[in-house]
Amino acid sequence: MPTLRNYTYDEITVGQTATYSKLIEERDVQLFAAVSGDVNPVHLDPAFAATTQFESCIAHGMLSGAVISAAIAMELPGPGTIYLGQSMRFRLPVRLDDTITVNLEVIDKKDKRGFVTLDCNVFNQDDQLVVTGTAEVMAPREKLVIERPCLPAVRIGD
Amino acid sequence: MPTLRNYTYDEITVGQTATYSKLIEERDVQLFAAVSGDVNPVHLDPAFAATTQFESCIAHGMLSGAVISAAIAMELPGPGTIYLGQSMRFRLPVRLDDTITVNLEVIDKKDKRGFVTLDCNVFNQDDQLVVTGTAEVMAPREKLVIERPCLPAVRIGD
């Protein structure tokens, strides 16, 4: 059975890294529009997007934020992490069918409260840096090895 | 026909405000799990969540980020905005069936490149401040009044 496991505060070292990748498909952009309410046509309407400087549909910037947050929650530190803050710079657009990879690196630990700071760099499949940022989290104190829930099944369209 | 309209850089004034609200339902948390890949049981499994300090399922922190990004893209400045950066502090959890309201306020403009800085404060229905942050965007130069696309129809479950 697939499991989810975390790194506790004590197990985490400065310099530790993790990666998390996701293919950004049209359905992801549609789902992000549905869940956020951002139905701007630059994301959803190829004919409109062709009239913009982007020339084709681009993903919502914050969809990369969602993938960063998943990297932190699923990989490093993983389950039990409390998300305290996130900064992001959106450097290049993410396009449909891009595969983005989040590279996390622990850059600081604060023993007293269990705070961990992570550099977050997101690259596309051409190794272009599309988003940079920094996350601050409270790392779990307790080791968790839990059953990995399935992704909710979602269908788009009537 | 419902339309989407923006505020151009020249129309935007320091102190200008906008609000954007969203009810966070269980389906939104499931959709956010599906689109991000973050299937942590604190978001999806009431029995597991009951064992945590949160005591019941909470929304993903970055789901509030998604709603902030929609406020910017849909309301102020609206369509044509280019998202440059976002910082967020997650102060309190958002729970299922909370209604969150994003309050945006323009706090700075940089004429040379059309950059606009917005304070982003997110409150729940009890007027508790759940997320604070700052956004930097490039405001549109061109007025847009466009047909408002429908939300993509999404169904959850097999």
PDB file of N, CA and C in Angstrom, chain A residues 3-52:
ATOM      1  N   THR A   3       2.443   4.726   0.821  1.00  0.00           N
ATOM      2  CA  THR A   3       2.412   5.490   2.067  1.00  0.00           C
ATOM      3  C   THR A   3       2.908   6.911   1.830  1.00  0.00           C
ATOM      4  N   LEU A   4       2.550   7.734   2.781  1.00  0.00           N
ATOM      5  CA  LEU A   4       3.057   9.105   2.880  1.00  0.00           C
ATOM      6  C   LEU A   4       3.895   9.146   4.143  1.00  0.00           C
ATOM      7  N   ARG A   5       5.103   9.715   4.070  1.00  0.00           N
ATOM      8  CA  ARG A   5       5.912   9.812   5.282  1.00  0.00           C
ATOM      9  C   ARG A   5       6.537  11.202   5.346  1.00  0.00           C
ATOM     10  N   ASN A   6       6.847  11.611   6.528  1.00  0.00           N
ATOM     11  CA  ASN A   6       7.383  12.964   6.688  1.00  0.00           C
ATOM     12  C   ASN A   6       8.818  12.927   7.196  1.00  0.00           C
ATOM     13  N   TYR A   7       9.428  14.079   7.229  1.00  0.00           N
ATOM     14  CA  TYR A   7      10.682  14.302   7.945  1.00  0.00           C
ATOM     15  C   TYR A   7      10.357  15.154   9.163  1.00  0.00           C
ATOM     16  N   THR A   8      10.737  14.652  10.336  1.00  0.00           N
ATOM     17  CA  THR A   8      10.508  15.459  11.537  1.00  0.00           C
ATOM     18  C   THR A   8      11.547  16.581  11.592  1.00  0.00           C
ATOM     19  N   TYR A   9      11.267  17.546  12.464  1.00  0.00           N
ATOM     20  CA  TYR A   9      12.203  18.664  12.623  1.00  0.00           C
ATOM     21  C   TYR A   9      13.612  18.160  12.888  1.00  0.00           C
ATOM     22  N   ASP A  10      13.734  17.161  13.765  1.00  0.00           N
ATOM     23  CA  ASP A  10      15.072  16.669  14.133  1.00  0.00           C
ATOM     24  C   ASP A  10      15.773  15.960  12.979  1.00  0.00           C
ATOM     25  N   GLU A  11      15.002  15.404  12.065  1.00  0.00           N
ATOM     26  CA  GLU A  11      15.599  14.699  10.919  1.00  0.00           C
ATOM     27  C   GLU A  11      16.035  15.651   9.801  1.00  0.00           C
ATOM     28  N   ILE A  12      15.556  16.870   9.856  1.00  0.00           N
ATOM     29  CA  ILE A  12      15.800  17.806   8.752  1.00  0.00           C
ATOM     30  C   ILE A  12      17.149  18.503   8.958  1.00  0.00           C
ATOM     31  N   THR A  13      17.915  18.595   7.863  1.00  0.00           N
ATOM     32  CA  THR A  13      19.215  19.266   7.930  1.00  0.00           C
ATOM     33  C   THR A  13      19.253  20.404   6.919  1.00  0.00           C
ATOM     34  N   VAL A  14      19.976  21.453   7.279  1.00  0.00           N
ATOM     35  CA  VAL A  14      20.181  22.542   6.323  1.00  0.00           C
ATOM     36  C   VAL A  14      20.927  21.977   5.116  1.00  0.00           C
ATOM     37  N   GLY A  15      20.456  22.296   3.938  1.00  0.00           N
ATOM     38  CA  GLY A  15      21.027  21.755   2.704  1.00  0.00           C
ATOM     39  C   GLY A  15      20.229  20.583   2.148  1.00  0.00           C
ATOM     40  N   GLN A  16      19.323  20.028   2.937  1.00  0.00           N
ATOM     41  CA  GLN A  16      18.483  18.908   2.468  1.00  0.00           C
ATOM     42  C   GLN A  16      17.590  19.373   1.315  1.00  0.00           C
ATOM     43  N   THR A  17      17.392  18.496   0.346  1.00  0.00           N
ATOM     44  CA  THR A  17      16.614  18.877  -0.836  1.00  0.00           C
ATOM     45  C   THR A  17      15.512  17.856  -1.117  1.00  0.00           C
ATOM     46  N   ALA A  18      14.559  18.284  -1.902  1.00  0.00           N
ATOM     47  CA  ALA A  18      13.507  17.388  -2.402  1.00  0.00           C
ATOM     48  C   ALA A  18      12.999  17.976  -3.705  1.00  0.00           C
ATOM     49  N   THR A  19      12.446  17.120  -4.547  1.00  0.00           N
ATOM     50  CA  THR A  19      11.846  17.611  -5.789  1.00  0.00           C
ATOM     51  C   THR A  19      10.451  17.015  -5.947  1.00  0.00           C
ATOM     52  N   TYR A  20       9.647  17.714  -6.723  1.00  0.00           N
ATOM     53  CA  TYR A  20       8.246  17.319  -6.957  1.00  0.00           C
ATOM     54  C   TYR A  20       7.864  17.866  -8.323  1.00  0.00           C
ATOM     55  N   SER A  21       7.397  17.004  -9.195  1.00  0.00           N
ATOM     56  CA  SER A  21       7.086  17.419 -10.572  1.00  0.00           C
ATOM     57  C   SER A  21       5.614  17.227 -10.885  1.00  0.00           C
ATOM     58  N   LYS A  22       5.132  18.048 -11.790  1.00  0.00           N
ATOM     59  CA  LYS A  22       3.741  17.903 -12.247  1.00  0.00           C
ATOM     60  C   LYS A  22       3.628  18.375 -13.686  1.00  0.00           C
ATOM     61  N   LEU A  23       2.985  17.565 -14.496  1.00  0.00           N
ATOM     62  CA  LEU A  23       2.604  17.962 -15.855  1.00  0.00           C
ATOM     63  C   LEU A  23       1.364  18.851 -15.748  1.00  0.00           C
ATOM     64  N   ILE A  24       1.437  20.033 -16.343  1.00  0.00           N
ATOM     65  CA  ILE A  24       0.308  20.980 -16.271  1.00  0.00           C
ATOM     66  C   ILE A  24      -0.522  20.824 -17.542  1.00  0.00           C
ATOM     67  N   GLU A  25      -1.631  20.132 -17.404  1.00  0.00           N
ATOM     68  CA  GLU A  25      -2.501  19.887 -18.557  1.00  0.00           C
ATOM     69  C   GLU A  25      -3.647  20.893 -18.585  1.00  0.00           C
ATOM     70  N   GLU A  26      -4.321  20.916 -19.730  1.00  0.00           N
ATOM     71  CA  GLU A  26      -5.477  21.811 -19.872  1.00  0.00           C
ATOM     72  C   GLU A  26      -6.473  21.580 -18.726  1.00  0.00           C
ATOM     73  N   ARG A  27      -6.657  20.320 -18.345  1.00  0.00           N
ATOM     74  CA  ARG A  27      -7.634  20.036 -17.287  1.00  0.00           C
ATOM     75  C   ARG A  27      -7.208  20.657 -15.957  1.00  0.00           C
ATOM     76  N   ASP A  28      -5.901  20.756 -15.697  1.00  0.00           N
ATOM     77  CA  ASP A  28      -5.453  21.387 -14.457  1.00  0.00           C
ATOM     78  C   ASP A  28      -5.808  22.872 -14.444  1.00  0.00           C
ATOM     79  N   VAL A  29      -5.650  23.492 -15.594  1.00  0.00           N
ATOM     80  CA  VAL A  29      -5.972  24.923 -15.683  1.00  0.00           C
ATOM     81  C   VAL A  29      -7.484  25.113 -15.526  1.00  0.00           C
ATOM     82  N   GLN A  30      -8.265  24.212 -16.097  1.00  0.00           N
ATOM     83  CA  GLN A  30      -9.721  24.294 -15.932  1.00  0.00           C
ATOM     84  C   GLN A  30     -10.109  24.068 -14.466  1.00  0.00           C
ATOM     85  N   LEU A  31      -9.470  23.095 -13.833  1.00  0.00           N
ATOM     86  CA  LEU A  31      -9.767  22.838 -12.411  1.00  0.00           C
ATOM     87  C   LEU A  31      -9.361  24.035 -11.553  1.00  0.00           C
ATOM     88  N   PHE A  32      -8.206  24.624 -11.870  1.00  0.00           N
ATOM     89  CA  PHE A  32      -7.771  25.772 -11.075  1.00  0.00           C
ATOM     90  C   PHE A  32      -8.728  26.949 -11.277  1.00  0.00           C
ATOM     91  N   ALA A  33      -9.232  27.117 -12.484  1.00  0.00           N
ATOM     92  CA  ALA A  33     -10.236  28.158 -12.724  1.00  0.00           C
ATOM     93  C   ALA A  33     -11.488  27.887 -11.891  1.00  0.00           C
ATOM     94  N   ALA A  34     -11.893  26.622 -11.856  1.00  0.00           N
ATOM     95  CA  ALA A  34     -13.111  26.276 -11.116  1.00  0.00           C
ATOM     96  C   ALA A  34     -12.925  26.503  -9.619  1.00  0.00           C
ATOM     97  N   VAL A  35     -11.768  26.153  -9.096  1.00  0.00           N
ATOM     98  CA  VAL A  35     -11.592  26.200  -7.648  1.00  0.00           C
ATOM     99  C   VAL A  35     -11.270  27.616  -7.161  1.00  0.00           C
ATOM    100  N   SER A  36     -10.640  28.424  -8.018  1.00  0.00           N
ATOM    101  CA  SER A  36     -10.289  29.791  -7.603  1.00  0.00           C
ATOM    102  C   SER A  36     -11.376  30.785  -7.993  1.00  0.00           C
ATOM    103  N   GLY A  37     -12.069  30.502  -9.095  1.00  0.00           N
ATOM    104  CA  GLY A  37     -13.004  31.469  -9.658  1.00  0.00           C
ATOM    105  C   GLY A  37     -12.375  32.378 -10.695  1.00  0.00           C
ATOM    106  N   ASP A  38     -11.086  32.189 -10.982  1.00  0.00           N
ATOM    107  CA  ASP A  38     -10.409  33.019 -11.989  1.00  0.00           C
ATOM    108  C   ASP A  38     -10.623  32.404 -13.362  1.00  0.00           C
ATOM    109  N   VAL A  39     -11.603  32.968 -14.095  1.00  0.00           N
ATOM    110  CA  VAL A  39     -11.958  32.450 -15.418  1.00  0.00           C
ATOM    111  C   VAL A  39     -11.432  33.355 -16.526  1.00  0.00           C
ATOM    112  N   ASN A  40     -10.320  34.034 -16.272  1.00  0.00           N
ATOM    113  CA  ASN A  40      -9.771  34.901 -17.311  1.00  0.00           C
ATOM    114  C   ASN A  40      -9.494  34.105 -18.588  1.00  0.00           C
ATOM    115  N   PRO A  41      -9.869  34.694 -19.739  1.00  0.00           N
ATOM    116  CA  PRO A  41      -9.749  33.956 -21.001  1.00  0.00           C
ATOM    117  C   PRO A  41      -8.304  33.698 -21.419  1.00  0.00           C
ATOM    118  N   VAL A  42      -7.339  34.408 -20.842  1.00  0.00           N
ATOM    119  CA  VAL A  42      -5.937  34.098 -21.179  1.00  0.00           C
ATOM    120  C   VAL A  42      -5.566  32.688 -20.726  1.00  0.00           C
ATOM    121  N   HIS A  43      -6.346  32.156 -19.771  1.00  0.00           N
ATOM    122  CA  HIS A  43      -6.101  30.788 -19.305  1.00  0.00           C
ATOM    123  C   HIS A  43      -6.974  29.758 -20.023  1.00  0.00           C
ATOM    124  N   LEU A  44      -8.142  30.201 -20.497  1.00  0.00           N
ATOM    125  CA  LEU A  44      -9.179  29.239 -20.910  1.00  0.00           C
ATOM    126  C   LEU A  44      -9.546  29.299 -22.389  1.00  0.00           C
ATOM    127  N   ASP A  45      -9.223  30.396 -23.063  1.00  0.00           N
ATOM    128  CA  ASP A  45      -9.733  30.613 -24.414  1.00  0.00           C
ATOM    129  C   ASP A  45      -8.546  30.817 -25.370  1.00  0.00           C
ATOM    130  N   PRO A  46      -8.199  29.775 -26.136  1.00  0.00           N
ATOM    131  CA  PRO A  46      -7.028  29.883 -27.021  1.00  0.00           C
ATOM    132  C   PRO A  46      -7.127  31.057 -28.005  1.00  0.00           C
ATOM    133  N   ALA A  47      -8.339  31.358 -28.510  1.00  0.00           N
ATOM    134  CA  ALA A  47      -8.477  32.445 -29.485  1.00  0.00           C
ATOM    135  C   ALA A  47      -8.161  33.786 -28.821  1.00  0.00           C
ATOM    136  N   PHE A  48      -8.655  33.975 -27.579  1.00  0.00           N
ATOM    137  CA  PHE A  48      -8.340  35.208 -26.860  1.00  0.00           C
ATOM    138  C   PHE A  48      -6.853  35.256 -26.524  1.00  0.00           C
ATOM    139  N   ALA A  49      -6.322  34.146 -26.022  1.00  0.00           N
ATOM    140  CA  ALA A  49      -4.913  34.127 -25.605  1.00  0.00           C
ATOM    141  C   ALA A  49      -3.996  34.470 -26.776  1.00  0.00           C
ATOM    142  N   ALA A  50      -4.422  34.101 -27.998  1.00  0.00           N
ATOM    143  CA  ALA A  50      -3.599  34.396 -29.180  1.00  0.00           C
ATOM    144  C   ALA A  50      -3.457  35.893 -29.425  1.00  0.00           C
ATOM    145  N   THR A  51      -4.384  36.684 -28.873  1.00  0.00           N
ATOM    146  CA  THR A  51      -4.329  38.146 -29.066  1.00  0.00           C
ATOM    147  C   THR A  51      -3.464  38.822 -28.008  1.00  0.00           C
ATOM    148  N   THR A  52      -2.964  38.074 -27.025  1.00  0.00           N
ATOM    149  CA  THR A  52      -2.185  38.663 -25.942  1.00  0.00           C
ATOM    150  C   THR A  52      -0.692  38.476 -26.201  1.00  0.00           C
TER     151      THR A  52
END
